[in-house]
Amino acid sequence: MAFKPLVFSGVQPTGNLHLGNYLGAIKKFVALQESHECIYCVVDLHAITVWQDPAELPRAIREVTAAFIACGIDPKKQIVFNQSQVAEHAELAWIFNCVARLGWLNRMTQFKEKAGKDRENASVGLYAYPTLMAADILVYRATHVPVGEDQKQHLELSRDIAQKFNNDFDKSIAARGCGDAFFPLPEPLIQGPATRVMSLRDGTRKMSKSEPSDQSRINLTDDVDTIALKIRRAKTDPDPLPHEQKGLESRPEADNLVGIYAALADTSKADVLRQFGDAQFSTFKNALVELTVAKLSPINAEMRRLVADTAHLDAVLADGAARAQVLAADTMKTVKDIVGFVRR
Ligand code: ATP
Ligand code: MG
């Protein structure tokens, strides 16, 4: 069965949006608007899988919304909203909790990393995170999901859930006139030179909002001096840059900075190395500071302007939520019929 192409993705309001979120996700969201209908969600239900201060959460939700718009997402053409305003996400997640198998969730590396050693004390929500993510996507029957590399495993689980639902309920799906599959198998879109931006302090760790050290990441709200300082202090090795990508193997910090440059300049790592091969890091870092500041400053300024207007952001989210809910409610009606629930 052919599904209408539709893009869905989300970002958690868990703290400081950083360059990894921008290059791995939001920049792709912006580009996809040219070719697709898109739904972009501030996933606040995901955020509370780890503790969020209720006095801080609204600010974080509005900041992600502001970042979406400041980066170039058009909330009139596309749908922008926060997850908790559309209850159907949580409703479908429950059904998916009954489709997904414990064995599948036990393999998820994000849970292992985030729960750490104190697994007994992690929230049930943190464990079930991937079934909610599957529901976020599939409640719209979305077909394409732009994400960073770290979300690849969760996307594969979403596909497994869609497939198992389609198989388990095949007769019921056919009886509702939905052919042989009710849910599409959503495709991850993970491409380009910065699908996994690494920490500036440790080239083996992902740049993350929840990482305690602020020096590990460039925040979208950092000012020019902070960006310059963080890049100049970024960990590197003593050798000059190589001429070819092969020379970046086993040099994770160098590879990371070259990838960031390439993504910001809309080019490839090979191209960057053609330009900077043999350059010392001092020279390359100066160029990287200049490029990063040039790309992030306008976003930063626009974010500041937008976050000051809470009423406008809340109106954007309310409008997006109302439009999203129409689609989600429609899916849920059919899902309930397929599962066999009696409804009004
Ligand atoms: P947290 O640490 O709270 O999980 P996060 O930085 O991982 O925060 P998310 O909101 O979980 O941010 O992810 C939003 C999007 O950004 C996802 O598509 C994710 O794959 C992408 N992303 C996150 N970190 C990176 C990174 N370092 N490089 C590339 N993409 C990233
Ligand atoms: Mg994350």
CSV table of C-alpha atoms and ligand atoms in Angstrom, one decimal:
chain,number,residue,atom,x,y,z
A,1,MET,CA,0.0,0.0,0.0
A,2,ALA,CA,1.3,3.5,-0.8
A,3,PHE,CA,1.3,6.1,2.0
A,4,LYS,CA,1.2,9.8,1.4
A,5,PRO,CA,4.7,11.2,2.1
A,6,LEU,CA,4.8,13.0,5.4
A,7,VAL,CA,7.7,14.1,7.5
A,8,PHE,CA,7.6,14.0,11.3
A,9,SER,CA,10.3,14.7,13.9
A,10,GLY,CA,10.6,16.0,17.4
A,11,VAL,CA,13.1,17.8,19.8
A,12,GLN,CA,12.9,17.5,23.6
A,13,PRO,CA,12.6,20.6,25.7
A,14,THR,CA,15.3,19.3,28.1
A,15,GLY,CA,17.7,22.2,28.3
A,16,ASN,CA,20.2,23.9,26.0
A,17,LEU,CA,19.7,23.4,22.3
A,18,HIS,CA,23.1,22.8,20.7
A,19,LEU,CA,24.9,22.6,17.5
A,20,GLY,CA,24.2,18.9,17.3
A,21,ASN,CA,20.5,19.4,17.4
A,22,TYR,CA,20.8,22.1,14.8
A,23,LEU,CA,23.0,20.2,12.3
A,24,GLY,CA,21.7,16.7,13.0
A,25,ALA,CA,18.0,17.6,13.1
A,26,ILE,CA,16.6,21.2,12.8
A,27,LYS,CA,18.6,22.2,9.8
A,28,LYS,CA,17.2,19.1,8.0
A,29,PHE,CA,13.7,20.0,9.2
A,30,VAL,CA,14.0,23.4,7.5
A,31,ALA,CA,15.3,21.9,4.2
A,32,LEU,CA,12.5,19.2,4.0
A,33,GLN,CA,9.8,21.9,3.9
A,34,GLU,CA,10.7,22.5,0.3
A,35,SER,CA,9.7,19.0,-0.8
A,36,HIS,CA,7.3,17.7,1.9
A,37,GLU,CA,4.5,18.4,4.3
A,38,CYS,CA,6.1,18.4,7.8
A,39,ILE,CA,5.0,18.0,11.4
A,40,TYR,CA,7.6,19.3,14.0
A,41,CYS,CA,6.9,18.6,17.6
A,42,VAL,CA,8.3,19.8,20.9
A,43,VAL,CA,8.3,16.5,22.7
A,44,ASP,CA,7.5,17.5,26.3
A,45,LEU,CA,6.1,14.1,27.2
A,46,HIS,CA,9.6,12.7,26.3
A,47,ALA,CA,11.3,15.3,28.4
A,48,ILE,CA,9.7,14.3,31.7
A,49,THR,CA,11.1,10.8,31.4
A,50,VAL,CA,13.9,12.4,33.4
A,51,TRP,CA,13.1,15.0,36.0
A,52,GLN,CA,12.1,18.5,34.7
A,53,ASP,CA,11.5,21.4,37.1
A,54,PRO,CA,7.9,22.6,36.5
A,55,ALA,CA,9.1,26.1,37.0
A,56,GLU,CA,11.6,25.7,34.1
A,57,LEU,CA,9.7,23.4,31.6
A,58,PRO,CA,7.5,26.1,30.0
A,59,ARG,CA,10.5,28.2,29.2
A,60,ALA,CA,12.3,25.2,27.6
A,61,ILE,CA,9.2,24.3,25.5
A,62,ARG,CA,8.9,27.9,24.2
A,63,GLU,CA,12.7,28.0,23.5
A,64,VAL,CA,12.6,24.9,21.3
A,65,THR,CA,9.5,26.5,19.5
A,66,ALA,CA,11.5,29.7,19.0
A,67,ALA,CA,14.5,27.8,17.7
A,68,PHE,CA,12.3,26.0,15.1
A,69,ILE,CA,11.0,29.3,13.8
A,70,ALA,CA,14.3,31.1,14.1
A,71,CYS,CA,16.0,28.4,12.0
A,72,GLY,CA,13.4,28.9,9.3
A,73,ILE,CA,10.5,26.5,9.9
A,74,ASP,CA,7.2,28.1,8.8
A,75,PRO,CA,4.5,27.3,11.4
A,76,LYS,CA,1.8,28.4,9.1
A,77,LYS,CA,2.7,26.1,6.3
A,78,GLN,CA,3.9,23.2,8.5
A,79,ILE,CA,2.5,22.0,11.8
A,80,VAL,CA,4.5,23.0,15.0
A,81,PHE,CA,3.2,22.1,18.4
A,82,ASN,CA,4.0,20.6,21.8
A,83,GLN,CA,3.3,16.9,22.2
A,84,SER,CA,1.3,17.1,25.5
A,85,GLN,CA,-1.4,19.2,23.8
A,86,VAL,CA,-2.4,16.2,21.6
A,87,ALA,CA,-3.4,13.4,23.9
A,88,GLU,CA,-3.6,10.9,21.0
A,89,HIS,CA,0.3,10.5,21.2
A,90,ALA,CA,0.0,9.0,24.7
A,91,GLU,CA,-3.1,7.0,23.8
A,92,LEU,CA,-1.4,5.2,20.8
A,93,ALA,CA,1.8,4.8,22.9
A,94,TRP,CA,-0.2,2.6,25.3
A,95,ILE,CA,-1.4,0.4,22.5
A,96,PHE,CA,2.2,0.2,21.2
A,97,ASN,CA,3.3,-0.8,24.7
A,98,CYS,CA,1.1,-3.9,24.2
A,99,VAL,CA,2.5,-4.5,20.7
A,100,ALA,CA,6.3,-4.0,21.5
A,101,ARG,CA,8.1,-6.9,23.2
A,102,LEU,CA,10.2,-6.5,26.4
A,103,GLY,CA,13.1,-8.1,24.5
A,104,TRP,CA,13.0,-5.4,21.9
A,105,LEU,CA,13.2,-2.6,24.5
A,106,ASN,CA,15.9,-4.4,26.5
A,107,ARG,CA,18.2,-3.8,23.5
A,108,MET,CA,17.9,0.0,23.4
A,109,THR,CA,21.2,1.6,24.1
A,110,GLN,CA,19.8,5.1,24.9
A,111,PHE,CA,18.0,3.6,27.9
A,112,LYS,CA,21.2,1.9,29.1
A,113,GLU,CA,23.2,5.2,28.7
A,114,LYS,CA,20.7,7.4,30.3
A,115,ALA,CA,19.7,5.1,33.1
A,116,GLY,CA,23.4,4.4,33.8
A,117,LYS,CA,24.3,2.2,36.8
A,118,ASP,CA,21.2,3.1,38.8
A,119,ARG,CA,18.8,1.4,36.5
A,120,GLU,CA,16.4,0.4,39.3
A,121,ASN,CA,15.8,4.0,39.9
A,122,ALA,CA,15.1,5.1,36.3
A,123,SER,CA,11.5,6.0,35.4
A,124,VAL,CA,9.3,3.5,33.6
A,125,GLY,CA,8.8,6.3,31.1
A,126,LEU,CA,12.5,6.4,30.2
A,127,TYR,CA,12.3,2.7,29.5
A,128,ALA,CA,9.1,3.0,27.4
A,129,TYR,CA,10.5,6.1,25.6
A,130,PRO,CA,10.8,4.3,22.2
A,131,THR,CA,7.1,3.2,22.1
A,132,LEU,CA,6.0,6.8,22.6
A,133,MET,CA,8.4,7.8,19.9
A,134,ALA,CA,6.8,5.2,17.6
A,135,ALA,CA,3.4,6.6,18.5
A,136,ASP,CA,4.5,10.2,17.8
A,137,ILE,CA,5.4,9.2,14.2
A,138,LEU,CA,2.7,6.7,13.5
A,139,VAL,CA,-0.3,8.6,14.9
A,140,TYR,CA,0.2,10.7,11.7
A,141,ARG,CA,1.2,7.7,9.6
A,142,ALA,CA,4.3,9.7,8.8
A,143,THR,CA,6.7,8.2,6.3
A,144,HIS,CA,10.0,10.0,6.8
A,145,VAL,CA,11.8,11.0,10.0
A,146,PRO,CA,14.8,13.2,10.0
A,147,VAL,CA,16.9,12.5,13.1
A,148,GLY,CA,20.5,12.3,14.3
A,149,GLU,CA,22.4,9.1,14.2
A,150,ASP,CA,21.7,8.4,17.9
A,151,GLN,CA,18.0,7.9,17.1
A,152,LYS,CA,18.5,5.2,14.4
A,153,GLN,CA,17.9,2.4,16.8
A,154,HIS,CA,14.6,3.9,18.0
A,155,LEU,CA,13.5,4.4,14.4
A,156,GLU,CA,14.2,0.7,13.7
A,157,LEU,CA,12.0,-0.1,16.7
A,158,SER,CA,9.2,2.1,15.3
A,159,ARG,CA,9.4,0.1,12.1
A,160,ASP,CA,9.2,-3.2,14.0
A,161,ILE,CA,6.2,-1.9,16.0
A,162,ALA,CA,4.4,-0.8,12.8
A,163,GLN,CA,5.2,-4.1,11.1
A,164,LYS,CA,4.0,-6.2,14.1
A,165,PHE,CA,0.8,-4.1,14.4
A,166,ASN,CA,0.1,-4.6,10.7
A,167,ASN,CA,0.7,-8.4,11.0
A,168,ASP,CA,-1.1,-9.0,14.3
A,169,PHE,CA,-4.2,-7.1,13.1
A,170,ASP,CA,-4.0,-8.0,9.4
A,171,LYS,CA,-7.6,-9.4,9.1
A,172,SER,CA,-9.1,-6.5,11.1
A,173,ILE,CA,-7.1,-4.0,9.0
A,174,ALA,CA,-8.4,-5.6,5.8
A,175,ALA,CA,-12.0,-5.6,7.1
A,176,ARG,CA,-11.7,-1.8,7.7
A,177,GLY,CA,-10.8,-1.4,4.1
A,178,CYS,CA,-7.2,-0.4,4.9
A,179,GLY,CA,-5.6,-2.9,2.6
A,180,ASP,CA,-2.7,-5.0,4.0
A,181,ALA,CA,-1.0,-2.4,6.1
A,182,PHE,CA,-2.4,0.3,8.3
A,183,PHE,CA,0.9,1.9,9.3
A,184,PRO,CA,3.8,2.8,7.0
A,185,LEU,CA,7.3,1.6,8.0
A,186,PRO,CA,8.8,5.1,8.7
A,187,GLU,CA,12.1,5.8,7.0
A,188,PRO,CA,14.9,7.4,8.9
A,189,LEU,CA,16.6,10.4,7.1
A,190,ILE,CA,20.2,10.4,8.5
A,191,GLN,CA,22.5,12.0,6.0
A,192,GLY,CA,25.4,14.4,5.6
A,193,PRO,CA,28.6,15.2,7.4
A,194,ALA,CA,27.2,15.9,10.9
A,195,THR,CA,24.7,13.2,11.8
A,196,ARG,CA,26.5,12.6,15.1
A,197,VAL,CA,28.1,15.8,16.4
A,198,MET,CA,30.5,14.9,19.2
A,199,SER,CA,31.4,16.7,22.5
A,200,LEU,CA,34.0,19.4,22.1
A,201,ARG,CA,35.8,17.9,25.2
A,202,ASP,CA,35.7,14.2,24.2
A,203,GLY,CA,35.4,13.1,20.6
A,204,THR,CA,33.9,9.7,21.7
A,205,ARG,CA,30.8,11.2,23.4
A,206,LYS,CA,27.8,12.7,21.7
A,207,MET,CA,27.2,16.4,22.1
A,208,SER,CA,24.1,16.5,24.4
A,209,LYS,CA,21.7,18.8,26.1
A,210,SER,CA,21.8,16.8,29.3
A,211,GLU,CA,25.7,16.7,29.5
A,212,PRO,CA,26.6,18.6,32.7
A,213,SER,CA,29.7,20.4,31.1
A,214,ASP,CA,28.6,23.4,29.1
A,215,GLN,CA,32.1,23.5,27.5
A,216,SER,CA,31.2,20.2,25.8
A,217,ARG,CA,28.7,21.9,23.5
A,218,ILE,CA,27.9,25.1,21.5
A,219,ASN,CA,24.4,26.2,22.5
A,220,LEU,CA,22.2,28.0,20.0
A,221,THR,CA,21.9,30.8,22.6
A,222,ASP,CA,25.7,31.2,23.1
A,223,ASP,CA,27.1,34.7,22.2
A,224,VAL,CA,30.0,35.3,19.9
A,225,ASP,CA,32.7,35.4,22.6
A,226,THR,CA,31.4,32.1,24.1
A,227,ILE,CA,31.4,30.4,20.8
A,228,ALA,CA,34.9,31.5,20.0
A,229,LEU,CA,36.2,30.4,23.4
A,230,LYS,CA,34.6,27.0,23.3
A,231,ILE,CA,35.9,26.3,19.8
A,232,ARG,CA,39.4,27.5,20.6
A,233,ARG,CA,39.4,25.3,23.7
A,234,ALA,CA,38.0,22.3,21.9
A,235,LYS,CA,40.1,19.2,22.3
A,236,THR,CA,42.3,18.3,19.3
A,237,ASP,CA,45.5,16.4,18.6
A,238,PRO,CA,48.9,18.0,17.7
A,239,ASP,CA,48.9,17.0,14.0
A,240,PRO,CA,47.9,19.3,11.1
A,241,LEU,CA,44.7,18.4,9.2
A,242,PRO,CA,45.1,15.6,6.6
A,243,HIS,CA,44.3,16.0,2.9
A,244,GLU,CA,41.9,13.1,2.7
A,245,GLN,CA,39.1,11.7,4.8
A,246,LYS,CA,41.1,8.5,5.4
A,247,GLY,CA,43.5,10.6,7.5
A,248,LEU,CA,40.6,11.4,9.9
A,249,GLU,CA,40.3,7.8,11.0
A,250,SER,CA,41.2,7.3,14.7
A,251,ARG,CA,41.3,11.1,15.1
A,252,PRO,CA,37.7,11.6,16.5
A,253,GLU,CA,38.2,15.2,17.6
A,254,ALA,CA,39.6,16.3,14.2
A,255,ASP,CA,36.9,14.3,12.4
A,256,ASN,CA,34.2,16.1,14.5
A,257,LEU,CA,35.4,19.6,13.8
A,258,VAL,CA,35.8,18.9,10.1
A,259,GLY,CA,32.3,17.5,10.0
A,260,ILE,CA,30.9,20.5,11.8
A,261,TYR,CA,32.6,22.8,9.3
A,262,ALA,CA,31.3,20.8,6.4
A,263,ALA,CA,27.7,20.8,7.6
A,264,LEU,CA,27.7,24.5,8.4
A,265,ALA,CA,29.2,25.3,5.0
A,266,ASP,CA,26.8,22.9,3.2
A,267,THR,CA,29.7,20.9,1.7
A,268,SER,CA,31.5,17.6,2.3
A,269,LYS,CA,34.3,16.7,4.6
A,270,ALA,CA,36.4,15.9,1.5
A,271,ASP,CA,35.8,19.4,0.3
A,272,VAL,CA,36.8,20.9,3.7
A,273,LEU,CA,40.0,18.8,3.7
A,274,ARG,CA,40.9,20.0,0.1
A,275,GLN,CA,40.7,23.5,1.5
A,276,PHE,CA,42.4,23.0,4.9
A,277,GLY,CA,44.7,20.0,4.3
A,278,ASP,CA,48.1,20.7,6.0
A,279,ALA,CA,46.5,23.5,8.1
A,280,GLN,CA,47.3,23.7,11.8
A,281,PHE,CA,44.3,23.6,14.2
A,282,SER,CA,44.9,27.2,15.2
A,283,THR,CA,44.2,28.3,11.6
A,284,PHE,CA,41.3,25.9,11.1
A,285,LYS,CA,39.7,26.8,14.4
A,286,ASN,CA,39.8,30.5,13.5
A,287,ALA,CA,37.9,29.7,10.2
A,288,LEU,CA,35.5,27.5,12.1
A,289,VAL,CA,34.8,30.3,14.7
A,290,GLU,CA,34.1,32.7,11.9
A,291,LEU,CA,31.7,30.3,10.0
A,292,THR,CA,29.9,29.2,13.2
A,293,VAL,CA,29.3,32.8,14.3
A,294,ALA,CA,28.1,33.7,10.8
A,295,LYS,CA,25.6,30.9,10.8
A,296,LEU,CA,24.4,31.0,14.4
A,297,SER,CA,24.3,34.7,15.1
A,298,PRO,CA,21.2,35.4,13.0
A,299,ILE,CA,19.4,32.4,14.6
A,300,ASN,CA,20.5,33.5,18.1
A,301,ALA,CA,19.2,37.1,17.5
A,302,GLU,CA,15.8,35.8,16.2
A,303,MET,CA,15.5,33.3,19.0
A,304,ARG,CA,16.0,36.1,21.6
A,305,ARG,CA,13.3,38.2,19.8
A,306,LEU,CA,10.8,35.3,19.7
A,307,VAL,CA,11.2,34.1,23.3
A,308,ALA,CA,10.3,37.5,24.5
A,309,ASP,CA,6.9,37.1,23.0
A,310,THR,CA,5.4,34.3,25.0
A,311,ALA,CA,1.8,34.9,23.9
A,312,HIS,CA,2.9,34.6,20.2
A,313,LEU,CA,4.7,31.3,20.8
A,314,ASP,CA,1.8,29.9,22.8
A,315,ALA,CA,-0.6,30.9,20.0
A,316,VAL,CA,1.7,29.1,17.4
A,317,LEU,CA,1.7,25.9,19.6
A,318,ALA,CA,-2.1,26.1,20.1
A,319,ASP,CA,-2.8,26.5,16.4
A,320,GLY,CA,-0.4,23.6,15.5
A,321,ALA,CA,-1.9,21.4,18.2
A,322,ALA,CA,-5.4,21.9,16.9
A,323,ARG,CA,-4.3,21.1,13.4
A,324,ALA,CA,-2.3,18.0,14.5
A,325,GLN,CA,-5.2,16.8,16.7
A,326,VAL,CA,-7.5,16.6,13.7
A,327,LEU,CA,-5.1,14.2,12.0
A,328,ALA,CA,-4.3,12.2,15.1
A,329,ALA,CA,-7.9,11.8,16.2
A,330,ASP,CA,-8.7,10.4,12.8
A,331,THR,CA,-6.0,7.8,13.0
A,332,MET,CA,-7.1,6.8,16.5
A,333,LYS,CA,-10.6,6.2,15.5
A,334,THR,CA,-9.5,3.6,12.9
A,335,VAL,CA,-6.9,2.2,15.3
A,336,LYS,CA,-9.6,1.6,17.9
A,337,ASP,CA,-11.8,-0.1,15.4
A,338,ILE,CA,-8.9,-2.3,14.2
A,339,VAL,CA,-8.1,-3.3,17.8
A,340,GLY,CA,-11.7,-4.0,18.6
A,341,PHE,CA,-12.6,-1.3,21.1
A,342,VAL,CA,-16.3,-0.1,21.3
A,343,ARG,CA,-16.4,3.6,20.8
A,344,ARG,CA,-19.0,6.4,20.7
B,1,ATP,P1,19.0,14.8,25.6
B,1,ATP,O1,20.5,14.7,26.1
B,1,ATP,O2,18.1,15.4,26.6
B,1,ATP,O3,18.5,13.5,25.0
B,1,ATP,P2,19.7,15.6,22.9
B,1,ATP,O4,20.8,16.6,22.8
B,1,ATP,O5,20.0,14.2,22.6
B,1,ATP,O6,19.1,15.8,24.4
B,1,ATP,P3,17.1,15.4,21.7
B,1,ATP,O7,16.0,16.3,21.9
B,1,ATP,O8,17.1,14.0,22.4
B,1,ATP,O9,18.5,16.1,22.0
B,1,ATP,O10,17.2,15.1,20.1
B,1,ATP,C1,16.7,16.0,19.2
B,1,ATP,C2,17.2,15.7,17.8
B,1,ATP,O11,18.6,16.1,17.8
B,1,ATP,C3,17.2,14.2,17.5
B,1,ATP,O12,16.9,14.0,16.1
B,1,ATP,C4,18.6,13.7,17.7
B,1,ATP,O13,19.0,12.6,17.0
B,1,ATP,C5,19.4,15.0,17.3
B,1,ATP,N1,20.7,15.0,18.0
B,1,ATP,C6,20.9,15.1,19.3
B,1,ATP,N2,22.2,15.1,19.6
B,1,ATP,C7,22.8,15.1,18.4
B,1,ATP,C8,24.2,15.2,18.0
B,1,ATP,N3,25.2,15.3,18.9
B,1,ATP,N4,24.5,15.2,16.7
B,1,ATP,C9,23.5,15.1,15.8
B,1,ATP,N5,22.2,15.0,16.0
B,1,ATP,C10,21.9,15.1,17.4
B,2,MG,MG,18.5,12.7,23.0
